[in-house]
Tab-separated table of C-alpha atoms in Angstrom:
chain	number	residue	atom	x	y	z
A	1	UNK	CA	-107.511	-123.765	45.007
A	2	UNK	CA	-108.009	-125.263	41.545
A	3	UNK	CA	-106.423	-123.923	38.368
A	4	UNK	CA	-107.206	-125.869	35.199
A	5	UNK	CA	-106.648	-129.520	36.253
A	6	UNK	CA	-104.294	-128.822	39.145
A	7	UNK	CA	-105.505	-128.645	42.747
A	8	UNK	CA	-103.360	-127.056	45.452
A	9	UNK	CA	-103.129	-128.099	49.078
A	10	UNK	CA	-105.976	-126.673	51.193
A	11	UNK	CA	-105.543	-122.998	52.149
A	12	UNK	CA	-106.031	-121.964	55.768
A	13	UNK	CA	-108.091	-118.773	56.013
A	14	UNK	CA	-107.473	-117.061	59.332
A	15	UNK	CA	-108.834	-113.565	58.656
A	16	UNK	CA	-111.228	-111.784	56.330
A	17	UNK	CA	-110.784	-109.126	53.693
A	18	UNK	CA	-111.550	-105.506	54.515
A	19	UNK	CA	-114.611	-103.951	52.904
A	20	UNK	CA	-113.553	-101.962	49.844
A	21	UNK	CA	-110.491	-104.129	49.188
A	22	UNK	CA	-110.383	-105.378	45.560
A	23	UNK	CA	-110.542	-108.980	46.782
A	24	UNK	CA	-113.653	-108.230	48.846
A	25	UNK	CA	-116.015	-107.998	45.872
A	26	UNK	CA	-114.403	-110.938	44.087
A	27	UNK	CA	-114.612	-113.218	47.119
A	28	UNK	CA	-118.241	-112.182	47.793
A	29	UNK	CA	-119.152	-112.928	44.154
A	30	UNK	CA	-117.559	-116.380	44.400
A	31	UNK	CA	-119.435	-117.192	47.593
A	32	UNK	CA	-122.814	-115.903	46.387
A	33	UNK	CA	-122.379	-117.689	43.058
A	34	UNK	CA	-121.708	-120.981	44.854
A	35	UNK	CA	-124.864	-120.489	46.960
A	36	UNK	CA	-127.041	-119.716	43.937
A	37	UNK	CA	-125.699	-122.658	41.922
A	38	UNK	CA	-126.857	-125.002	44.687
A	39	UNK	CA	-130.409	-123.688	44.316
A	40	UNK	CA	-130.707	-124.833	40.658
A	41	UNK	CA	-132.820	-121.828	39.680
A	42	UNK	CA	-131.132	-120.576	36.539
A	43	UNK	CA	-132.871	-120.397	33.209
A	44	UNK	CA	-135.831	-118.667	31.618
A	45	UNK	CA	-138.066	-117.080	34.267
A	46	UNK	CA	-141.116	-117.289	32.015
A	47	UNK	CA	-141.067	-121.077	32.327
A	48	UNK	CA	-140.339	-121.381	36.051
A	49	UNK	CA	-142.352	-121.064	39.237
A	50	UNK	CA	-139.451	-119.365	41.023
A	51	UNK	CA	-136.247	-117.604	39.977
A	52	UNK	CA	-133.299	-115.802	41.540
A	53	UNK	CA	-131.191	-112.969	40.159
A	54	UNK	CA	-128.048	-111.666	41.804
A	55	UNK	CA	-125.445	-109.008	41.187
A	56	UNK	CA	-122.805	-108.486	43.865
A	57	UNK	CA	-124.773	-108.350	47.139
A	58	UNK	CA	-128.095	-107.445	45.465
A	59	UNK	CA	-130.328	-110.496	45.238
A	60	UNK	CA	-133.840	-110.565	43.782
A	61	UNK	CA	-136.225	-113.482	44.278
A	62	UNK	CA	-139.106	-113.889	41.823
A	63	UNK	CA	-141.965	-116.287	42.413
A	64	UNK	CA	-145.372	-116.936	40.923
A	65	UNK	CA	-146.961	-117.795	44.297
A	66	UNK	CA	-146.485	-117.068	47.982
A	67	UNK	CA	-145.688	-120.746	48.563
A	68	UNK	CA	-142.940	-120.660	45.912
A	69	UNK	CA	-141.542	-117.412	47.385
A	70	UNK	CA	-141.335	-118.979	50.844
A	71	UNK	CA	-139.623	-122.055	49.393
A	72	UNK	CA	-136.971	-120.058	47.534
A	73	UNK	CA	-136.427	-117.826	50.589
A	74	UNK	CA	-135.852	-120.857	52.840
A	75	UNK	CA	-133.500	-122.442	50.303
A	76	UNK	CA	-131.505	-119.232	49.916
A	77	UNK	CA	-131.334	-118.560	53.648
A	78	UNK	CA	-130.255	-122.126	54.438
A	79	UNK	CA	-127.508	-122.205	51.785
A	80	UNK	CA	-126.323	-118.686	52.656
A	81	UNK	CA	-126.113	-119.542	56.353
A	82	UNK	CA	-123.853	-122.509	55.578
A	83	UNK	CA	-121.233	-120.126	54.136
A	84	UNK	CA	-121.602	-117.431	56.814
A	85	UNK	CA	-123.957	-115.051	54.979
A	86	UNK	CA	-127.178	-113.682	56.425
A	87	UNK	CA	-130.232	-111.829	55.159
A	88	UNK	CA	-130.518	-108.214	56.273
A	89	UNK	CA	-134.193	-107.859	57.159
A	90	UNK	CA	-133.953	-104.049	57.271
A	91	UNK	CA	-132.719	-103.857	53.677
A	92	UNK	CA	-135.049	-106.537	52.311
A	93	UNK	CA	-138.233	-105.384	50.596
A	94	UNK	CA	-140.943	-107.094	48.605
A	95	UNK	CA	-143.142	-106.046	45.752
A	96	UNK	CA	-146.221	-107.854	44.528
A	97	UNK	CA	-147.110	-107.288	40.885
A	98	UNK	CA	-150.801	-106.415	40.709
A	99	UNK	CA	-152.670	-109.096	38.758
A	100	UNK	CA	-156.403	-109.684	38.522
A	101	UNK	CA	-157.590	-112.589	40.616
A	102	UNK	CA	-154.544	-112.566	42.914
A	103	UNK	CA	-155.030	-111.632	46.571
A	104	UNK	CA	-152.913	-108.687	47.745
A	105	UNK	CA	-150.247	-109.540	50.284
A	106	UNK	CA	-150.368	-106.670	52.756
A	107	UNK	CA	-147.763	-108.036	55.169
A	108	UNK	CA	-145.121	-110.549	54.207
A	109	UNK	CA	-143.800	-112.598	57.090
A	110	UNK	CA	-141.573	-115.608	56.589
A	111	UNK	CA	-140.450	-117.334	59.768
A	112	UNK	CA	-139.153	-114.550	62.053
A	113	UNK	CA	-138.663	-112.093	59.182
A	114	UNK	CA	-141.210	-109.351	58.450
A	115	UNK	CA	-140.633	-107.523	55.168
A	116	UNK	CA	-141.690	-104.048	54.062
A	117	UNK	CA	-143.876	-103.725	50.972
A	118	UNK	CA	-142.896	-101.286	48.211
A	119	UNK	CA	-144.852	-100.139	45.155
A	120	UNK	CA	-141.726	-99.517	43.048
A	121	UNK	CA	-137.964	-99.660	43.198
A	122	UNK	CA	-134.809	-99.572	41.122
A	123	UNK	CA	-132.947	-102.838	40.623
A	124	UNK	CA	-129.674	-102.506	38.735
A	125	UNK	CA	-130.859	-99.360	36.908
A	126	UNK	CA	-134.196	-100.947	35.966
A	127	UNK	CA	-137.288	-99.252	37.377
A	128	UNK	CA	-139.920	-101.756	38.501
A	129	UNK	CA	-143.406	-100.994	39.737
A	130	UNK	CA	-146.269	-103.058	41.113
A	131	UNK	CA	-148.831	-101.798	38.583
A	132	UNK	CA	-146.805	-102.954	35.540
A	133	UNK	CA	-146.667	-99.353	34.248
A	134	UNK	CA	-143.640	-97.998	32.411
């Protein structure tokens, strides 16, 4: 543990924190934040090929191409696995924003994961839809 410039002796963790415990959310945020920092994807999404947003255990991947989406997915999965986190395929959805000249992705499969397509969803109280309508 590090506080200001002082570092303690290593702490032995022998059990987890129960879901709903106040430390549960804080420890999850620390772990997810450390994973995302390793991906170097922060900054203005309008200038990047791929981006990641996260709040608690809700993570959104944005990419301008299927290749970039697969890259960011692999990076996230690999880093998350190193700290004991996994991707819940049943809760993971994808949405393709409809743009002229871009081929529709009817089935998204990355490695052994097959993801369900959605036309709209709520992400942190923001309504998003594939047709770019309000």
